[in-house]
Coordinates of N, CA and C in Angstrom, one line a residue:
Chain A
S1 N 29.7 8.0 61.7 CA 30.0 8.1 61.1 C 31.9 6.9 60.8
Q2 N 31.3 5.6 60.3 CA 33.5 5.9 61.3 C 34.9 6.3 60.7
Q3 N 35.3 6.4 62.4 CA 36.8 7.3 62.5 C 37.0 7.0 60.4
G4 N 37.8 6.0 60.1 CA 38.7 6.0 58.9 C 37.3 4.9 57.3
E5 N 37.6 6.7 56.5 CA 36.3 5.5 55.9 C 37.5 5.6 53.7
E6 N 37.5 5.3 53.1 CA 38.0 5.1 52.2 C 37.8 5.3 50.8
D7 N 38.3 5.7 49.9 CA 37.6 6.0 48.6 C 38.9 5.8 48.2
P8 N 38.5 5.4 46.7 CA 37.3 4.7 46.6 C 36.3 3.4 46.7
Q9 N 35.7 2.7 46.9 CA 34.8 2.4 47.7 C 35.8 0.8 46.8
A10 N 36.1 0.7 45.4 CA 36.0 -0.4 45.0 C 37.3 0.0 43.3
L11 N 38.0 -0.3 43.2 CA 39.1 0.5 41.7 C 38.9 -0.9 41.4
S12 N 39.8 -0.6 40.0 CA 40.0 -1.5 39.2 C 40.8 -0.8 38.2
I13 N 42.1 -2.0 37.8 CA 42.9 -1.6 37.3 C 44.3 -2.2 36.4
Q14 N 44.2 -2.2 35.4 CA 45.1 -2.8 34.8 C 46.6 -2.8 35.4
E15 N 47.4 -4.8 35.4 CA 49.2 -4.5 36.1 C 49.7 -4.0 34.8
G16 N 50.6 -3.0 35.9 CA 51.5 -2.5 35.8 C 50.8 -0.9 36.1
E17 N 49.2 -1.0 36.3 CA 49.5 1.4 36.3 C 49.8 0.8 37.9
N18 N 49.7 2.0 38.8 CA 49.3 2.8 40.1 C 47.7 2.7 40.1
A19 N 47.7 1.7 41.6 CA 46.5 2.4 42.2 C 46.4 2.9 43.4
T20 N 46.2 4.4 43.8 CA 45.5 5.2 45.0 C 44.3 4.7 45.6
M21 N 44.9 5.3 46.8 CA 43.6 5.1 47.8 C 43.9 5.5 48.9
N22 N 42.4 6.9 49.1 CA 42.8 7.4 49.9 C 41.5 7.0 51.1
C23 N 41.8 7.5 52.4 CA 41.8 7.4 53.9 C 41.5 9.3 54.9
S24 N 39.6 8.7 55.2 CA 39.8 10.5 56.1 C 39.0 9.5 57.3
Y25 N 40.0 10.6 58.2 CA 40.1 9.7 59.7 C 39.0 11.2 60.3
K26 N 39.1 11.0 61.2 CA 38.1 12.9 62.2 C 38.5 13.0 63.4
T27 N 39.0 12.2 64.4 CA 39.8 12.9 65.7 C 41.6 12.6 65.4
S28 N 42.2 12.5 66.4 CA 43.7 13.2 66.6 C 43.9 11.4 66.0
I29 N 45.8 11.9 66.0 CA 45.8 10.6 66.0 C 47.0 10.3 66.6
N30 N 48.1 9.0 66.8 CA 49.3 8.6 67.2 C 49.4 7.9 65.9
N31 N 49.0 7.1 65.3 CA 49.9 6.9 63.7 C 48.7 6.6 63.3
L32 N 48.7 5.5 61.5 CA 47.5 5.0 60.8 C 48.3 4.2 60.1
Q33 N 47.8 3.5 59.7 CA 48.5 1.7 59.6 C 47.4 1.5 58.3
W34 N 47.5 1.0 57.6 CA 47.7 -0.2 55.7 C 47.7 -1.7 56.2
Y35 N 46.5 -2.6 56.4 CA 46.7 -3.4 56.6 C 45.6 -3.7 54.6
R36 N 46.3 -5.2 54.5 CA 45.5 -6.2 53.7 C 44.9 -7.0 53.6
Q37 N 43.2 -7.5 53.4 CA 42.8 -8.7 53.4 C 42.4 -9.3 52.1
N38 N 43.4 -10.7 52.0 CA 42.8 -11.4 50.2 C 41.4 -12.0 50.3
S39 N 40.4 -11.5 50.0 CA 39.0 -12.6 50.4 C 39.4 -13.0 51.4
G40 N 38.3 -13.5 52.1 CA 37.6 -14.1 53.6 C 39.0 -14.0 54.0
R41 N 40.0 -14.3 54.4 CA 40.9 -14.2 54.7 C 40.8 -13.3 56.1
G42 N 42.3 -13.4 56.8 CA 42.5 -12.2 58.0 C 43.6 -10.9 57.5
L43 N 44.0 -9.8 58.2 CA 44.4 -8.7 57.6 C 45.8 -9.2 58.2
V44 N 46.4 -8.5 56.7 CA 47.8 -8.1 57.0 C 47.9 -7.0 56.9
H45 N 49.6 -6.3 58.6 CA 49.6 -5.4 58.2 C 51.1 -4.6 56.8
L46 N 50.3 -3.4 56.5 CA 51.9 -3.6 55.4 C 52.5 -2.5 55.7
I47 N 51.7 -1.5 56.3 CA 52.8 0.3 57.0 C 51.9 0.6 57.5
L48 N 52.9 1.0 58.2 CA 52.0 2.5 59.8 C 53.4 3.4 59.0
I49 N 52.5 5.1 58.9 CA 52.1 5.9 59.7 C 52.7 6.7 60.6
R50 N 53.2 7.4 61.1 CA 53.6 7.8 62.5 C 52.9 9.4 62.5
S51 N 52.7 9.5 63.6 CA 50.9 11.1 62.9 C 53.2 12.8 62.9
N52 N 53.8 12.5 62.9 CA 54.7 13.6 62.8 C 55.5 13.1 61.4
E53 N 54.7 12.1 60.6 CA 56.0 11.5 59.4 C 55.0 12.1 58.4
R54 N 55.4 12.6 57.3 CA 54.8 13.1 56.6 C 54.5 12.1 55.7
E55 N 55.3 11.8 55.1 CA 55.6 10.1 53.4 C 56.3 9.3 54.5
K56 N 55.9 7.9 53.4 CA 57.0 6.8 54.3 C 56.8 5.7 52.7
H57 N 57.9 5.2 52.6 CA 57.9 4.1 51.5 C 58.2 2.4 52.3
S58 N 57.3 1.5 51.3 CA 58.1 0.7 51.5 C 57.9 -0.1 49.9
G59 N 59.2 -0.8 50.3 CA 59.3 -1.6 48.7 C 58.3 -0.6 47.6
R60 N 56.8 -1.1 46.4 CA 56.7 -0.4 46.0 C 55.4 -0.5 47.2
L61 N 55.5 0.2 47.6 CA 54.0 1.1 48.3 C 54.7 2.8 48.8
R62 N 54.1 3.5 48.3 CA 54.4 4.6 49.4 C 53.0 5.4 50.1
V63 N 52.7 5.9 52.0 CA 52.7 6.5 52.0 C 52.8 8.0 52.5
T64 N 51.2 8.3 52.2 CA 51.7 10.1 52.8 C 50.6 10.3 53.7
L65 N 50.2 10.6 55.2 CA 49.9 11.3 55.7 C 49.7 12.6 55.8
D66 N 48.7 13.7 56.0 CA 48.5 15.1 56.1 C 47.1 15.3 57.6
T67 N 48.2 15.6 58.8 CA 47.8 15.3 59.3 C 46.5 17.2 59.5
S68 N 46.9 17.8 58.8 CA 46.3 19.2 58.6 C 44.8 18.6 57.8
K69 N 44.0 18.0 57.4 CA 44.2 17.1 56.5 C 43.3 16.5 57.2
K70 N 44.0 15.8 57.6 CA 43.4 14.4 58.4 C 42.5 13.3 56.7
S71 N 43.6 13.1 56.6 CA 44.0 13.1 55.3 C 44.8 11.3 55.5
S72 N 45.2 10.0 54.6 CA 46.6 9.6 54.2 C 46.2 8.5 52.6
S73 N 46.8 9.2 52.5 CA 46.6 7.8 50.5 C 47.5 7.0 50.3
L74 N 47.1 5.2 50.4 CA 49.0 4.5 49.7 C 48.3 4.3 48.4
L75 N 49.6 4.7 48.2 CA 49.9 3.5 45.9 C 50.7 3.0 46.4
I76 N 50.1 2.0 45.4 CA 50.9 1.0 45.1 C 51.6 1.3 43.6
T77 N 52.7 1.3 43.1 CA 52.8 1.5 42.8 C 53.6 -0.1 41.3
A78 N 53.6 -0.1 39.7 CA 53.2 -0.6 39.4 C 52.8 -2.3 39.6
S79 N 51.2 -2.2 39.4 CA 51.1 -3.3 40.6 C 50.7 -4.2 39.7
R80 N 50.5 -5.8 40.5 CA 50.0 -7.3 39.7 C 49.1 -7.4 40.8
A81 N 49.1 -8.8 39.4 CA 47.6 -9.6 40.1 C 47.5 -9.8 41.1
A82 N 48.9 -10.5 41.7 CA 48.8 -10.9 43.8 C 47.8 -9.7 44.2
D83 N 48.1 -8.2 44.2 CA 47.5 -7.3 44.4 C 45.8 -7.2 44.9
T84 N 45.9 -8.2 44.1 CA 43.7 -8.1 44.1 C 43.6 -8.2 45.8
A85 N 42.9 -7.4 46.2 CA 42.9 -7.5 47.6 C 42.1 -6.2 48.4
S86 N 41.2 -6.3 49.7 CA 40.5 -5.2 49.6 C 41.9 -4.9 50.7
Y87 N 41.8 -3.2 51.2 CA 43.6 -2.0 51.5 C 42.6 -1.7 52.5
F88 N 42.8 -1.8 54.0 CA 42.4 -0.7 54.8 C 42.6 -0.5 55.9
C89 N 42.6 0.9 55.9 CA 43.4 1.5 56.7 C 43.0 1.5 58.5
A90 N 43.2 1.9 59.2 CA 43.5 2.1 60.4 C 44.3 3.1 61.4
T91 N 42.5 3.7 62.3 CA 43.3 4.4 63.0 C 43.7 4.3 64.6
D92 N 45.0 4.7 65.2 CA 45.6 4.4 66.3 C 45.5 5.5 67.5
E93 N 44.7 5.6 68.3 CA 44.6 7.0 68.6 C 45.1 6.8 70.6
G94 N 45.3 6.1 70.4 CA 45.9 5.3 71.8 C 45.1 4.0 72.7
G95 N 45.6 4.4 73.3 CA 44.8 2.7 74.6 C 45.0 1.3 73.9
N96 N 45.9 1.0 73.2 CA 46.0 -0.7 72.2 C 44.5 -1.0 71.5
K97 N 43.9 0.9 71.0 CA 42.6 0.5 69.9 C 42.6 0.9 68.6
L98 N 42.2 0.1 67.3 CA 43.2 0.7 66.3 C 40.9 0.6 65.7
T99 N 41.1 1.5 64.7 CA 39.5 1.7 64.0 C 39.8 1.7 62.8
F100 N 39.4 0.7 62.0 CA 39.6 0.6 60.8 C 38.0 1.1 60.3
G101 N 38.6 1.1 58.8 CA 37.2 1.7 58.1 C 37.1 1.1 56.7
T102 N 36.2 1.2 55.8 CA 35.1 0.3 55.6 C 36.7 -0.8 54.5
G103 N 37.6 0.1 53.5 CA 38.4 -0.3 52.8 C 38.0 0.2 51.7
T104 N 39.2 -0.2 50.5 CA 38.7 0.1 49.0 C 38.7 -0.9 48.4
Q105 N 38.1 -2.3 48.0 CA 38.1 -3.1 47.0 C 39.5 -2.9 45.8
L106 N 40.1 -3.4 45.6 CA 41.3 -3.5 44.5 C 41.3 -3.9 43.2
K107 N 40.9 -4.3 42.3 CA 41.0 -5.7 41.3 C 42.0 -5.0 40.3
V108 N 43.8 -6.5 40.5 CA 44.1 -5.8 38.9 C 44.0 -7.4 38.1
E109 N 44.3 -6.0 37.4 CA 43.5 -7.3 36.1 C 44.4 -6.9 35.6
L110 N 45.3 -8.4 35.1 CA 46.3 -8.9 33.3 C 46.1 -8.2 32.3
Chain B
E1 N 53.6 -24.2 64.9 CA 52.7 -23.3 64.6 C 53.2 -21.3 64.7
T2 N 52.9 -20.7 64.1 CA 53.6 -19.3 63.7 C 52.6 -18.7 63.6
G3 N 52.9 -17.2 64.1 CA 51.6 -16.3 64.3 C 50.4 -16.5 65.0
V4 N 49.3 -15.7 64.8 CA 48.3 -16.0 65.2 C 47.1 -17.2 64.4
T5 N 47.1 -18.3 65.1 CA 46.0 -19.2 64.3 C 44.5 -19.1 64.8
Q6 N 44.1 -20.1 64.7 CA 42.2 -19.2 64.6 C 41.4 -21.3 64.7
T7 N 40.7 -21.1 65.8 CA 39.6 -23.0 64.6 C 39.0 -22.2 65.5
P8 N 38.2 -22.9 64.7 CA 37.9 -23.7 63.4 C 37.9 -22.6 62.6
R9 N 38.1 -23.1 61.2 CA 38.7 -22.1 59.9 C 36.6 -21.9 59.8
H10 N 35.9 -22.5 59.6 CA 34.0 -22.7 58.7 C 33.2 -23.3 60.3
L11 N 32.3 -22.6 61.1 CA 31.2 -22.8 61.8 C 30.8 -23.1 61.5
V12 N 29.0 -23.7 61.0 CA 28.0 -23.5 61.2 C 26.9 -24.0 62.3
M13 N 26.2 -23.3 62.8 CA 25.5 -23.1 64.1 C 23.8 -22.9 64.4
G14 N 23.6 -23.6 65.3 CA 21.7 -23.0 65.3 C 22.0 -22.2 66.0
M15 N 20.7 -21.5 66.4 CA 20.1 -20.4 67.3 C 20.8 -20.8 68.1
T16 N 20.1 -22.1 68.5 CA 20.3 -23.0 70.1 C 21.3 -23.5 71.0
N17 N 22.3 -23.3 69.9 CA 23.7 -24.6 70.6 C 25.2 -23.9 70.8
K18 N 25.5 -23.9 71.7 CA 26.5 -23.7 71.7 C 28.0 -24.4 71.6
K19 N 28.6 -22.4 71.2 CA 29.8 -23.3 70.6 C 31.2 -22.1 70.6
S20 N 32.9 -22.8 71.0 CA 33.2 -21.6 70.9 C 34.5 -21.4 69.6
L21 N 35.0 -21.0 69.5 CA 36.1 -20.1 69.1 C 37.4 -20.5 70.3
K22 N 38.6 -20.2 69.1 CA 39.9 -20.8 69.5 C 40.9 -19.7 68.6
C23 N 41.4 -18.5 69.5 CA 42.5 -18.3 68.8 C 43.7 -18.4 69.3
E24 N 45.0 -18.3 69.0 CA 46.2 -18.8 69.6 C 47.7 -17.5 69.4
Q25 N 47.8 -17.0 70.3 CA 49.2 -16.7 69.1 C 50.8 -16.7 69.6
H26 N 51.3 -17.1 68.9 CA 52.8 -17.6 68.8 C 53.8 -17.0 68.9
L27 N 53.5 -15.0 69.0 CA 54.9 -14.1 69.0 C 55.4 -13.4 69.6
G28 N 55.2 -14.1 71.4 CA 54.5 -13.9 72.7 C 53.9 -12.2 72.6
H29 N 53.7 -12.3 72.9 CA 52.6 -10.7 72.7 C 51.8 -11.3 73.4
N30 N 51.3 -9.9 74.2 CA 50.5 -9.3 75.9 C 49.1 -8.6 75.4
A31 N 49.0 -8.5 74.1 CA 47.5 -7.9 74.4 C 46.7 -8.9 73.2
M32 N 45.1 -8.7 73.2 CA 44.6 -9.8 72.2 C 44.0 -9.2 71.9
Y33 N 42.8 -9.5 71.1 CA 41.6 -9.0 70.4 C 40.9 -9.9 69.6
W34 N 39.4 -9.3 69.8 CA 38.7 -9.7 69.3 C 37.2 -9.4 68.0
Y35 N 37.3 -9.2 66.6 CA 37.1 -8.7 66.0 C 35.8 -9.1 65.0
K36 N 35.0 -8.6 64.4 CA 33.9 -9.1 63.3 C 33.8 -8.2 62.4
Q37 N 33.9 -9.4 61.9 CA 34.1 -8.7 60.0 C 32.2 -9.4 59.5
S38 N 31.6 -8.0 59.3 CA 30.5 -7.5 58.2 C 30.2 -7.6 56.5
A39 N 29.8 -8.2 56.0 CA 30.1 -7.7 54.9 C 29.2 -6.2 54.8
K40 N 30.9 -5.7 53.7 CA 30.2 -3.6 53.4 C 29.9 -3.3 55.4
K41 N 30.8 -3.2 56.2 CA 30.5 -3.5 57.7 C 32.3 -2.6 57.8
P42 N 32.5 -2.0 58.4 CA 34.2 -1.8 58.9 C 34.0 -2.6 59.4
L43 N 35.2 -3.2 60.5 CA 35.6 -4.3 61.4 C 34.7 -3.5 62.8
E44 N 34.7 -4.3 62.7 CA 34.3 -3.8 64.8 C 35.3 -5.2 65.3
L45 N 35.5 -3.9 66.2 CA 35.8 -4.2 67.7 C 34.9 -5.3 68.6
M46 N 35.3 -6.2 69.3 CA 34.3 -6.4 70.4 C 34.8 -6.5 72.1
F47 N 36.5 -7.3 71.3 CA 37.1 -7.1 72.8 C 38.4 -7.2 72.6
V48 N 38.6 -6.5 73.7 CA 39.9 -5.7 73.9 C 41.5 -6.9 75.7
Y49 N 41.9 -7.3 75.7 CA 42.9 -8.2 76.6 C 44.1 -8.2 76.4
N50 N 44.3 -6.9 77.7 CA 45.6 -6.7 77.6 C 46.6 -7.5 79.0
F51 N 47.0 -8.1 78.9 CA 48.1 -9.4 80.0 C 46.9 -9.9 80.5
K52 N 45.6 -10.5 80.1 CA 45.0 -11.9 80.7 C 43.4 -10.8 81.1
E53 N 43.8 -9.6 81.3 CA 42.3 -8.7 81.5 C 42.1 -7.9 80.8
Q54 N 40.3 -8.0 80.7 CA 39.4 -8.0 79.9 C 39.9 -6.4 79.4
T55 N 39.7 -5.6 79.1 CA 40.7 -4.0 79.1 C 39.0 -2.8 77.9
E56 N 38.4 -4.2 77.0 CA 37.7 -3.1 76.7 C 36.7 -4.2 76.1
N57 N 35.2 -3.8 76.1 CA 34.2 -4.4 76.0 C 32.9 -3.6 74.7
N58 N 33.2 -3.9 73.6 CA 32.2 -3.0 73.3 C 31.3 -3.2 72.8
S59 N 30.2 -3.0 73.6 CA 28.9 -3.1 74.0 C 28.4 -4.3 73.2
V60 N 28.9 -5.6 73.3 CA 28.7 -6.6 72.3 C 28.3 -7.7 73.5
P61 N 27.1 -7.9 73.0 CA 25.2 -8.6 73.0 C 26.1 -10.1 74.3
S62 N 25.7 -9.6 75.3 CA 26.0 -11.0 76.2 C 25.8 -12.4 76.1
R63 N 25.5 -12.4 74.6 CA 25.4 -14.2 73.6 C 26.5 -14.3 73.6
F64 N 27.9 -13.4 73.4 CA 29.5 -13.3 73.4 C 30.0 -13.5 74.1
S65 N 30.4 -14.3 75.1 CA 30.9 -14.8 76.2 C 32.8 -15.0 75.6
P66 N 33.6 -14.3 75.9 CA 35.1 -14.0 76.0 C 35.7 -14.9 77.1
E67 N 36.9 -15.7 77.1 CA 38.0 -15.8 78.2 C 38.9 -15.6 77.3
C68 N 40.0 -15.8 78.3 CA 40.9 -15.2 77.8 C 42.9 -15.5 79.3
P69 N 42.7 -17.4 78.9 CA 43.5 -18.0 80.9 C 44.9 -17.8 80.8
N70 N 45.4 -17.9 79.5 CA 46.8 -16.9 79.3 C 47.2 -15.5 78.5
S71 N 47.8 -14.9 78.5 CA 48.7 -14.2 77.0 C 48.7 -14.3 75.3
S72 N 48.5 -16.3 75.8 CA 48.8 -16.5 74.2 C 47.2 -17.2 73.8
H73 N 46.6 -17.3 74.7 CA 45.0 -17.7 75.0 C 44.1 -17.3 74.2
L74 N 42.9 -17.3 73.6 CA 41.5 -15.8 73.9 C 40.3 -17.0 73.0
F75 N 39.2 -16.9 74.0 CA 38.1 -17.9 73.7 C 37.0 -17.2 72.8
L76 N 36.0 -16.7 71.9 CA 34.8 -16.6 72.0 C 33.9 -18.1 72.1
H77 N 33.4 -17.5 73.2 CA 32.0 -18.7 73.6 C 30.7 -17.5 72.2
L78 N 30.4 -18.7 71.7 CA 28.9 -18.2 71.4 C 27.6 -19.5 71.9
H79 N 26.8 -18.1 72.7 CA 24.9 -19.1 72.8 C 23.8 -19.0 72.4
T80 N 23.2 -19.1 72.2 CA 21.6 -18.6 71.3 C 22.0 -17.0 70.6
L81 N 23.1 -17.8 69.2 CA 23.1 -17.0 69.0 C 21.8 -16.3 67.7
Q82 N 22.5 -15.1 66.9 CA 20.8 -14.5 65.5 C 21.8 -15.2 64.5
P83 N 20.7 -15.3 63.4 CA 21.1 -15.4 62.4 C 22.5 -13.8 61.7
E84 N 22.3 -13.1 62.4 CA 22.9 -12.0 61.6 C 24.4 -11.2 62.5
D85 N 24.3 -12.8 63.1 CA 26.0 -12.8 64.1 C 26.8 -13.9 63.2
S86 N 25.6 -14.3 61.7 CA 26.3 -14.4 60.5 C 27.6 -13.6 60.5
A87 N 28.9 -13.7 60.1 CA 30.2 -13.0 60.3 C 31.3 -14.1 60.1
L88 N 32.8 -12.5 60.1 CA 34.5 -13.9 60.1 C 34.3 -12.9 60.8
Y89 N 34.8 -13.7 62.1 CA 35.3 -14.4 62.8 C 36.7 -14.1 62.8
L90 N 37.3 -12.6 63.6 CA 38.8 -12.5 63.6 C 39.3 -12.3 64.5
C91 N 40.6 -12.7 65.1 CA 41.5 -12.7 66.6 C 43.3 -11.9 65.9
A92 N 43.3 -10.9 67.2 CA 44.5 -10.7 66.7 C 45.5 -10.7 67.4
S93 N 46.8 -10.4 67.8 CA 47.6 -10.0 69.4 C 48.7 -8.5 68.2
S94 N 48.7 -7.5 69.8 CA 50.2 -7.0 69.5 C 51.1 -7.1 70.9
Q95 N 52.3 -6.0 70.8 CA 52.4 -6.0 71.5 C 52.8 -4.3 71.9
V96 N 51.8 -4.0 73.1 CA 52.1 -3.0 73.5 C 52.9 -2.7 74.2
G97 N 52.9 -1.9 74.3 CA 54.2 -0.9 75.1 C 55.1 -0.6 74.7
G98 N 54.9 -1.4 73.4 CA 56.9 -1.6 72.5 C 56.9 -0.6 71.1
L99 N 57.7 -1.4 70.4 CA 57.4 -1.4 69.0 C 57.6 -2.1 67.4
P100 N 56.4 -2.4 67.1 CA 56.7 -1.2 66.4 C 54.8 -0.7 66.1
Y101 N 54.6 0.3 67.7 CA 53.1 1.4 67.9 C 51.7 0.2 67.8
N102 N 51.8 -0.5 68.0 CA 50.0 -1.2 68.4 C 50.2 -2.0 66.5
E103 N 51.0 -2.7 65.6 CA 50.9 -3.1 64.8 C 49.6 -4.9 65.4
Q104 N 49.2 -4.4 65.0 CA 48.3 -6.5 64.9 C 48.1 -6.9 63.8
F105 N 48.5 -8.1 64.0 CA 48.3 -9.2 63.5 C 47.2 -10.0 63.7
F106 N 47.5 -10.2 62.8 CA 46.0 -11.5 62.6 C 45.5 -12.9 62.6
G107 N 45.3 -13.7 62.6 CA 44.7 -14.7 62.8 C 43.7 -14.6 61.3
P108 N 43.4 -16.0 60.9 CA 43.0 -16.3 59.3 C 41.9 -15.5 59.1
G109 N 41.0 -15.5 61.0 CA 39.8 -15.3 60.8 C 38.5 -17.6 61.0
T110 N 37.7 -17.5 61.3 CA 36.5 -18.4 61.4 C 35.0 -17.5 61.1
R111 N 35.1 -17.9 59.9 CA 33.2 -18.4 59.2 C 32.8 -18.6 59.4
L112 N 31.5 -17.6 61.0 CA 30.6 -18.7 61.1 C 29.5 -18.5 60.4
T113 N 28.7 -19.3 60.3 CA 26.8 -19.0 59.9 C 26.4 -19.7 60.5
V114 N 25.4 -18.5 61.5 CA 23.9 -19.3 61.8 C 22.7 -19.3 61.3
L115 N 22.2 -20.4 61.7 CA 21.2 -20.7 60.6 C 19.8 -20.7 61.4

């Protein structure tokens, strides 16, 4: 199975609610990154958390990392319809390679 | 032009055709990547180039042939493809050895359909 696995695969919420996505991985990492992809487009980098960090914020995004459990979560607060997209975690194990998960499809309804 | 651009955005080809995908990055990065994204599968890394040198070939079939003439341009030459090669092909670039820690910048992708 792949390095990064997101959970849930799909999430549907109402505008204004919070959305939480989880990512699990298997090996040691240098950092973990979250990306967003709008339908049929390229990925956009959202936030990076290093292996020695536990929590990071960027605007409405909050990322946590638990290296003992090999897991990360992405929280989007006060969601908007424009947040509708697929979200991927990617692990950096060194050697300038990223390993991506299967993604969480988020739908934010008005 | 800024960021990472890819052409064409859409491509339909027969199994006997030869075509090329082009990627250009305007970010001054020193590493470039090709990824394949198929439905319901994780993003698959195909090739990595550091300073124009190929450093990774992820067991990609020889019908895909990459070319990196300089650190700003990356091509993917396609020949005798199969229908299962239909996918979104994404190019990315990053600055290796600097900050922020291998954040990758992606192009919009080429949607490839093989008939």
